[in-house]
Coordinates of C-alpha atoms in Angstrom, one line a residue:
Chain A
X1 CA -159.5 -99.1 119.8
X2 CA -156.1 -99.3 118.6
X3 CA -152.5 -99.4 120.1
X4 CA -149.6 -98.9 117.7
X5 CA -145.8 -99.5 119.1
X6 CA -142.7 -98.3 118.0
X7 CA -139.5 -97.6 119.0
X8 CA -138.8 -93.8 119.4
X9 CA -135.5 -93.8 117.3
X10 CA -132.6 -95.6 115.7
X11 CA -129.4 -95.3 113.9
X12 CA -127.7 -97.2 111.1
X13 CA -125.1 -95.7 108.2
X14 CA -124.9 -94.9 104.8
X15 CA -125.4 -97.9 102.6
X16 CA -126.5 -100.5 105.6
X17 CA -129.9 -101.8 105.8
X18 CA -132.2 -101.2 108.6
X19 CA -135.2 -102.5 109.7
X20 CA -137.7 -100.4 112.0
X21 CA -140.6 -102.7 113.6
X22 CA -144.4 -102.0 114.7
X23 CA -146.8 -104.1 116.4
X24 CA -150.4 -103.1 116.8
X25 CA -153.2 -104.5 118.7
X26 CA -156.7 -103.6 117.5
X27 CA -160.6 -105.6 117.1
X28 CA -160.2 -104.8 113.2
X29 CA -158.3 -104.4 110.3
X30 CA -158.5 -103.1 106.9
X31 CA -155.0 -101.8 106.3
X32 CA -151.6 -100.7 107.4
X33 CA -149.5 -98.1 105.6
X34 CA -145.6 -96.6 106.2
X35 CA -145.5 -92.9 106.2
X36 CA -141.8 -90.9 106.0
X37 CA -142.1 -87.3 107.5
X38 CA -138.6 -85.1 107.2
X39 CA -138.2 -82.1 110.1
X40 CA -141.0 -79.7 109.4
X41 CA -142.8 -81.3 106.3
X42 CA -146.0 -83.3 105.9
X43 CA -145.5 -87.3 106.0
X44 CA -145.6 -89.2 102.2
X45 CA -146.9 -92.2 101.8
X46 CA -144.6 -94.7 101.8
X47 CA -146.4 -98.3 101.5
X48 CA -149.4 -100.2 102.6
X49 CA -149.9 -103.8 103.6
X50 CA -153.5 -105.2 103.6
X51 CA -152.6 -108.9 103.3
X52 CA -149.7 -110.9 104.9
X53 CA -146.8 -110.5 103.2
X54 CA -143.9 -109.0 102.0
X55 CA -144.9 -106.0 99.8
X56 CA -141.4 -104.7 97.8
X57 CA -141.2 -100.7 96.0
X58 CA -137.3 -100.1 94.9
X59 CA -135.2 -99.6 98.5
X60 CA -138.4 -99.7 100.4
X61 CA -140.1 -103.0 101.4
X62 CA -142.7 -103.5 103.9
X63 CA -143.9 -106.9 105.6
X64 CA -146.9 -107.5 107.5
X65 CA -148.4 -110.5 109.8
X66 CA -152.0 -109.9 110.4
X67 CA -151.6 -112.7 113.2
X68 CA -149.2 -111.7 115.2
X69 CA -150.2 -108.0 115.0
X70 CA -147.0 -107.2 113.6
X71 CA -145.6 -105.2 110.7
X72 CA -141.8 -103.7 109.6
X73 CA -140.6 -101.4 107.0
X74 CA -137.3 -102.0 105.4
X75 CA -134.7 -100.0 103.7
X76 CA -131.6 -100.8 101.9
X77 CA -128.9 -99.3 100.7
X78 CA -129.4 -96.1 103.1
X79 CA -128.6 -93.0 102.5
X80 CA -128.3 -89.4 104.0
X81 CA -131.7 -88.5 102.7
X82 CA -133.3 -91.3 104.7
X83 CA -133.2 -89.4 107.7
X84 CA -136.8 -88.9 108.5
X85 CA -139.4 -90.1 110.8
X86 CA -141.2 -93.2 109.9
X87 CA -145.1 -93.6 110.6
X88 CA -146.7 -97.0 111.1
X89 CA -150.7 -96.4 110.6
X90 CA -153.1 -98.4 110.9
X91 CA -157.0 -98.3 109.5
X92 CA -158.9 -100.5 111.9
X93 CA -162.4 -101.2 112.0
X94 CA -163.3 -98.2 110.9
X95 CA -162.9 -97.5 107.2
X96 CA -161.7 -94.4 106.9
X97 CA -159.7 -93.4 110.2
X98 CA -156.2 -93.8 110.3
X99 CA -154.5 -94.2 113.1
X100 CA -150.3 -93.2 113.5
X101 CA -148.0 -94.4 115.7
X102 CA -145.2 -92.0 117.3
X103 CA -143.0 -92.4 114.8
X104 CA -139.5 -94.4 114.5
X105 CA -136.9 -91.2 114.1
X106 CA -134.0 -92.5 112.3
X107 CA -130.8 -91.0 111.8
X108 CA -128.3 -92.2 109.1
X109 CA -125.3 -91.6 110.1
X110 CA -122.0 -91.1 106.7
Chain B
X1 CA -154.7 -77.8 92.2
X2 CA -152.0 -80.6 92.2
X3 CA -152.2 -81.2 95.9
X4 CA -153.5 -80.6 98.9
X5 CA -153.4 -76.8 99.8
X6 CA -153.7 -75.2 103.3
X7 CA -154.0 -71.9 104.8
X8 CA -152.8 -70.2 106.3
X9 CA -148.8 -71.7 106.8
X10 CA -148.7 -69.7 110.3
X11 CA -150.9 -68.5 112.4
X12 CA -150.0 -66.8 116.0
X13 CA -153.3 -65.5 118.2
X14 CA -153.5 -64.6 121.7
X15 CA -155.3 -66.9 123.6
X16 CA -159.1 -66.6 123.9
X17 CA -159.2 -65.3 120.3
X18 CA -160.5 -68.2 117.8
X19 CA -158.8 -69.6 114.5
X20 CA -160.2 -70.6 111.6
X21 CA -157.9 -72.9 109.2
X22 CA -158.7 -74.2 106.0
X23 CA -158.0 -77.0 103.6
X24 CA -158.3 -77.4 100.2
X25 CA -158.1 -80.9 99.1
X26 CA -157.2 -82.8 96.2
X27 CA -159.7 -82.5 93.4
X28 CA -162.0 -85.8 93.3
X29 CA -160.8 -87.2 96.6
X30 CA -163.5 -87.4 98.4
X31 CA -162.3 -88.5 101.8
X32 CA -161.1 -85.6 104.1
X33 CA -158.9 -85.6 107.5
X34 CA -158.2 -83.1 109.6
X35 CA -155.0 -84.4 112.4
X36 CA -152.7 -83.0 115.3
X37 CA -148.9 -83.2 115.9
X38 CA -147.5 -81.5 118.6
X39 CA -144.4 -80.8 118.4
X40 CA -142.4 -83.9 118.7
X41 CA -145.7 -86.3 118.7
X42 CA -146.8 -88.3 116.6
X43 CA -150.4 -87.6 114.5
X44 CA -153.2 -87.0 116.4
X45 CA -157.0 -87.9 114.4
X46 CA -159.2 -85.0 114.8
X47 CA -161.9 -85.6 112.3
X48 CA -162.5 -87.8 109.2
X49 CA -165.0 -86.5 106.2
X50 CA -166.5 -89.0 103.4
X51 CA -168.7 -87.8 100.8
X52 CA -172.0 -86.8 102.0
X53 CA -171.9 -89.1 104.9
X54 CA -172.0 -87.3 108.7
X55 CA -168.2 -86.7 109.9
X56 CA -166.4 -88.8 112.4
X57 CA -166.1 -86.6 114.7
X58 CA -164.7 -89.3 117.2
X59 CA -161.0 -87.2 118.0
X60 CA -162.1 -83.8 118.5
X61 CA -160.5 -82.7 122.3
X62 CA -163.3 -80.3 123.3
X63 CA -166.2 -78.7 121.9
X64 CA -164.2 -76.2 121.2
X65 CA -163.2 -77.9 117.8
X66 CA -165.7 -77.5 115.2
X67 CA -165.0 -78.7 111.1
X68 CA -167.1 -78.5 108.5
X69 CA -166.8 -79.3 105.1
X70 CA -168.6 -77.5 102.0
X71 CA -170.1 -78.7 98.9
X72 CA -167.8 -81.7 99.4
X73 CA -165.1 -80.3 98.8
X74 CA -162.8 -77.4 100.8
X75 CA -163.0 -78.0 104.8
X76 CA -162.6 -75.3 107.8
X77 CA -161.2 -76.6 111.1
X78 CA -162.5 -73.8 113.8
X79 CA -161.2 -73.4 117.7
X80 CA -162.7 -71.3 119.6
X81 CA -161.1 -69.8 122.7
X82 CA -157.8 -70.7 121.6
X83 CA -155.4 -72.3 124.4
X84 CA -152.1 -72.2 124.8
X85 CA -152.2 -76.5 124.3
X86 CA -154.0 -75.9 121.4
X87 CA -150.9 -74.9 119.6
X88 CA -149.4 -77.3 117.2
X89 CA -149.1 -78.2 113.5
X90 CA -152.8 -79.1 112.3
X91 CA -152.4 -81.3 109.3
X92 CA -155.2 -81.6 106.6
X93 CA -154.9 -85.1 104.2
X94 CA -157.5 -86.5 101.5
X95 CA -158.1 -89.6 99.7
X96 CA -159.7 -91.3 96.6
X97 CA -161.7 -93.6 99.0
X98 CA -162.3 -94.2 102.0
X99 CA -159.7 -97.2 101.5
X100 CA -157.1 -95.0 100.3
X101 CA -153.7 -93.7 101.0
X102 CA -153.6 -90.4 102.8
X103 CA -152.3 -87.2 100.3
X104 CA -151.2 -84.5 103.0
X105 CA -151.1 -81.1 102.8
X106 CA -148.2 -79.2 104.2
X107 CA -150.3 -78.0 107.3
X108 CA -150.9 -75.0 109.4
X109 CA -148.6 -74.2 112.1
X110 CA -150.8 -72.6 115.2
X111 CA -149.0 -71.0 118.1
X112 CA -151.3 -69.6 120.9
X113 CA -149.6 -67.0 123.0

């Protein structure tokens, strides 16, 4: 199976960068992808990481280490609308399924 | 249509009475996902649909969730005897390929009195 971690929530202000972190366990992988989900709206797609890496998209970057089960979406230069929750998901052995964390609520603060 | 479409937005039943909610995906995708989130929760996996293969039906709770999928293309989620856990947002997504990003649609908001 898998096991997706990350924190619950986190704060930062307009214009700072933040970081929000995920680590996984699972016996496969074929994928991990960043979701963004605003209060009472379905979750965009926000990235996806199949090899180690960083993977960069305009404010958004997203890094991956397959080895240490571990994965972290960045933004820069935040601002008000970045207040969301942010989805690490994971497709493990089984193409197809994806599997969501909790979500990392964070709160950007003027 | 452009996206993925879902019906209906709301839906308040008593409990004991079944729900039928529907999805519409995008055209040509021919993955399908039916998911949970309770309010405050993260996405639950219910069921996964690809092509003509059988479903995964790996997440569904009980056996009172049924889905089926028609003609490849436009899904039905069913509970039966509704309870008052069942209520949540159910979420419907699609994809290209089995390998794809998820499209969502803007779910189906289920409250069981």
């Amino acid at each position: 199976g898998q096991n997706i971690d990350q924190p619950t929530e986190m704060t930062a202000t307009e214009g700072a960068i933040v970081q929000i972190n995920c680590t996984y366990q699972t016996s496969g992988f074929n994928g991990l992808f960043w979701y963004q989900q605003h209060a009472g709206e379905a979750p965009t797609f926000l990235s996806y990481n199949v090899l180690d890496g960083l993977e960069e998209k305009g404010r958004f970057s997203s890094f991956l280490s397959r080895s240490k089960g571990y994965s972290y979406l960045l933004l820069k230069e935040l601002q008000m609308k970045d207040s969301a929750s942010y989805l690490c998901a994971l497709r493990g052995s089984t193409l197809g399924r994806l599997y969501f964390g909790r979500g990392t609520q964070l709160t950007v603060w003027p | 249509g452009a996206g993925v479409s879902q019906s209906p937005s709301n839906k308040v039943t008593e409990k004991g009475k079944d729900v039928e909610l529907r999805c519409d995906p995008i055209s040509g995708h021919t993955a399908l996902y039916w998911y949970r989130q309770r309010l405050g929760q993260g996405l639950e996996f219910l069921i996964y649909f690809q092509g003509n293969s059988a479903p995964d039906k790996s997440g569904l709770p009980s056996d009172r969730f049924s889905a089926e999928r028609t003609g490849g293309s436009v899904s039905t989620l069913t509970i039966q005897r509704t309870q008052q856990e069942d209520s949540a947002v159910y979420l419907c997504a699609s994809s290209l390929a089995q390998a794809g990003e998820l499209f969502f649609g803007e779910g189906s908001r289920l409250t069981v009195l």
